CSV table of C-alpha atoms in Angstrom, one decimal:
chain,number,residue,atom,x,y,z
A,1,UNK,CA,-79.0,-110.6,-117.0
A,2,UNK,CA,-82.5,-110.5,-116.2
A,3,UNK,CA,-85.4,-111.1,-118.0
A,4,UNK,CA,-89.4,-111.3,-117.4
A,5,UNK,CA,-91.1,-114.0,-117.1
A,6,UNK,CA,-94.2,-114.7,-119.2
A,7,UNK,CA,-94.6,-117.9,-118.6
A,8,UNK,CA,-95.1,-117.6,-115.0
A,9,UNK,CA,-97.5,-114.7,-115.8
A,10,UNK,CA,-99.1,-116.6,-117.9
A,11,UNK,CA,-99.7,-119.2,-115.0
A,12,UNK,CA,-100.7,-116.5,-112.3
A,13,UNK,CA,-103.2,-115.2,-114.5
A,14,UNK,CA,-105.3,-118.9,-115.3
A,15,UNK,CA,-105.8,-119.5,-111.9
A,16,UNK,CA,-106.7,-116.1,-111.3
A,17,UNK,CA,-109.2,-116.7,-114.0
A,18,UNK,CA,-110.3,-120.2,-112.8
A,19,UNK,CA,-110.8,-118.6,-109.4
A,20,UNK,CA,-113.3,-115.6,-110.5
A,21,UNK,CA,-115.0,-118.1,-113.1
A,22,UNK,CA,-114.0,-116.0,-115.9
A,23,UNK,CA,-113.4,-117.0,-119.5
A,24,UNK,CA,-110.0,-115.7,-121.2
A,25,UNK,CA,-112.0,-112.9,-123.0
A,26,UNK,CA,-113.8,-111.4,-119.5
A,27,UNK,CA,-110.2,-111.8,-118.4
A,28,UNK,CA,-108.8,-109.4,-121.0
A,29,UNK,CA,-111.9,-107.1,-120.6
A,30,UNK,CA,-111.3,-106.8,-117.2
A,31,UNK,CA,-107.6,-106.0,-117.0
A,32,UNK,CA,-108.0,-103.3,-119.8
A,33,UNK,CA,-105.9,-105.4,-122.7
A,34,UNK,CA,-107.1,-107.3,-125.8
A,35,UNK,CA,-107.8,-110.9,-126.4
A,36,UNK,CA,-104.7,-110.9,-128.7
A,37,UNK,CA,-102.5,-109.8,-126.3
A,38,UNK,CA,-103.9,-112.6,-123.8
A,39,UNK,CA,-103.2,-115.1,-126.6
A,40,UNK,CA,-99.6,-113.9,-127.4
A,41,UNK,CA,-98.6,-114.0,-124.0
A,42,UNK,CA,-100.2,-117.7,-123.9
A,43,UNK,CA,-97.7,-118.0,-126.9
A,44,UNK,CA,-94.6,-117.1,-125.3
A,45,UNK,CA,-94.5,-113.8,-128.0
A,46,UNK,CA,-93.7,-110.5,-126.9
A,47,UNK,CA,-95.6,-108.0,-124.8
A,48,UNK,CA,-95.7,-104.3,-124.7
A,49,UNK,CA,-94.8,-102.7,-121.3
A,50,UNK,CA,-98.3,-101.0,-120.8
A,51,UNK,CA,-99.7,-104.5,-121.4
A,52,UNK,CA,-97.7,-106.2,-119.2
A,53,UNK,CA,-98.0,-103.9,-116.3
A,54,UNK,CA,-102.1,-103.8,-116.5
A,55,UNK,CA,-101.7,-107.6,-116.2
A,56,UNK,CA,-99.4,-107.9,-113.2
A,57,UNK,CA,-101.5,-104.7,-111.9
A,58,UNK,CA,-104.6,-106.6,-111.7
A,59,UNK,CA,-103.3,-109.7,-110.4
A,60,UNK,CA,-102.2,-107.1,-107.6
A,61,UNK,CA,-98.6,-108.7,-107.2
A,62,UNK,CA,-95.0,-106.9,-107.6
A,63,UNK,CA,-93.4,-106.8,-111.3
A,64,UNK,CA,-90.6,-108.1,-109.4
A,65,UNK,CA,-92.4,-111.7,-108.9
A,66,UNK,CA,-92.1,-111.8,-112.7
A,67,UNK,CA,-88.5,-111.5,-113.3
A,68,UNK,CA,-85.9,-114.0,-113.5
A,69,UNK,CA,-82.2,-114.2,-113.7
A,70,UNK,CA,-81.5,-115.3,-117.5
A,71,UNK,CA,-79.0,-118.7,-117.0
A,72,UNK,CA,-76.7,-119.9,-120.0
């Protein structure tokens, strides 16, 4: 089974963030989601789809770099 990878989102996005100088709220303005929906995925909670795909949109990198195979 496979399963996304927030975590490594997560990740992608702060250095994206470090690298434009932004803080976590410009971040969230800029990629079209709230600054809840930054903090839940900082969290480890769940994400919508639209959410998630404006995220890995703006980084400009395949959904596929996201998704793991689920061990155990």
């Amino acid at each position: 089974m496979r399963r996304f990878d927030g975590k490594a989102l997560y990740e992608a996005l702060e250095r994206a963030r470090l690298d434009r100088g932004l803080t976590w709220q410009q971040l969230a303005r800029a990629v079209g989601v709230s600054a809840t929906t930054m903090t839940r995925l900082r969290d480890g909670g769940r994400l919508e789809v639209d959410g998630m795909l404006a995220m890995v949109g703006w980084l400009g990198l395949p959904v596929e770099q996201f998704v793991r195979d689920r061990t155990g």
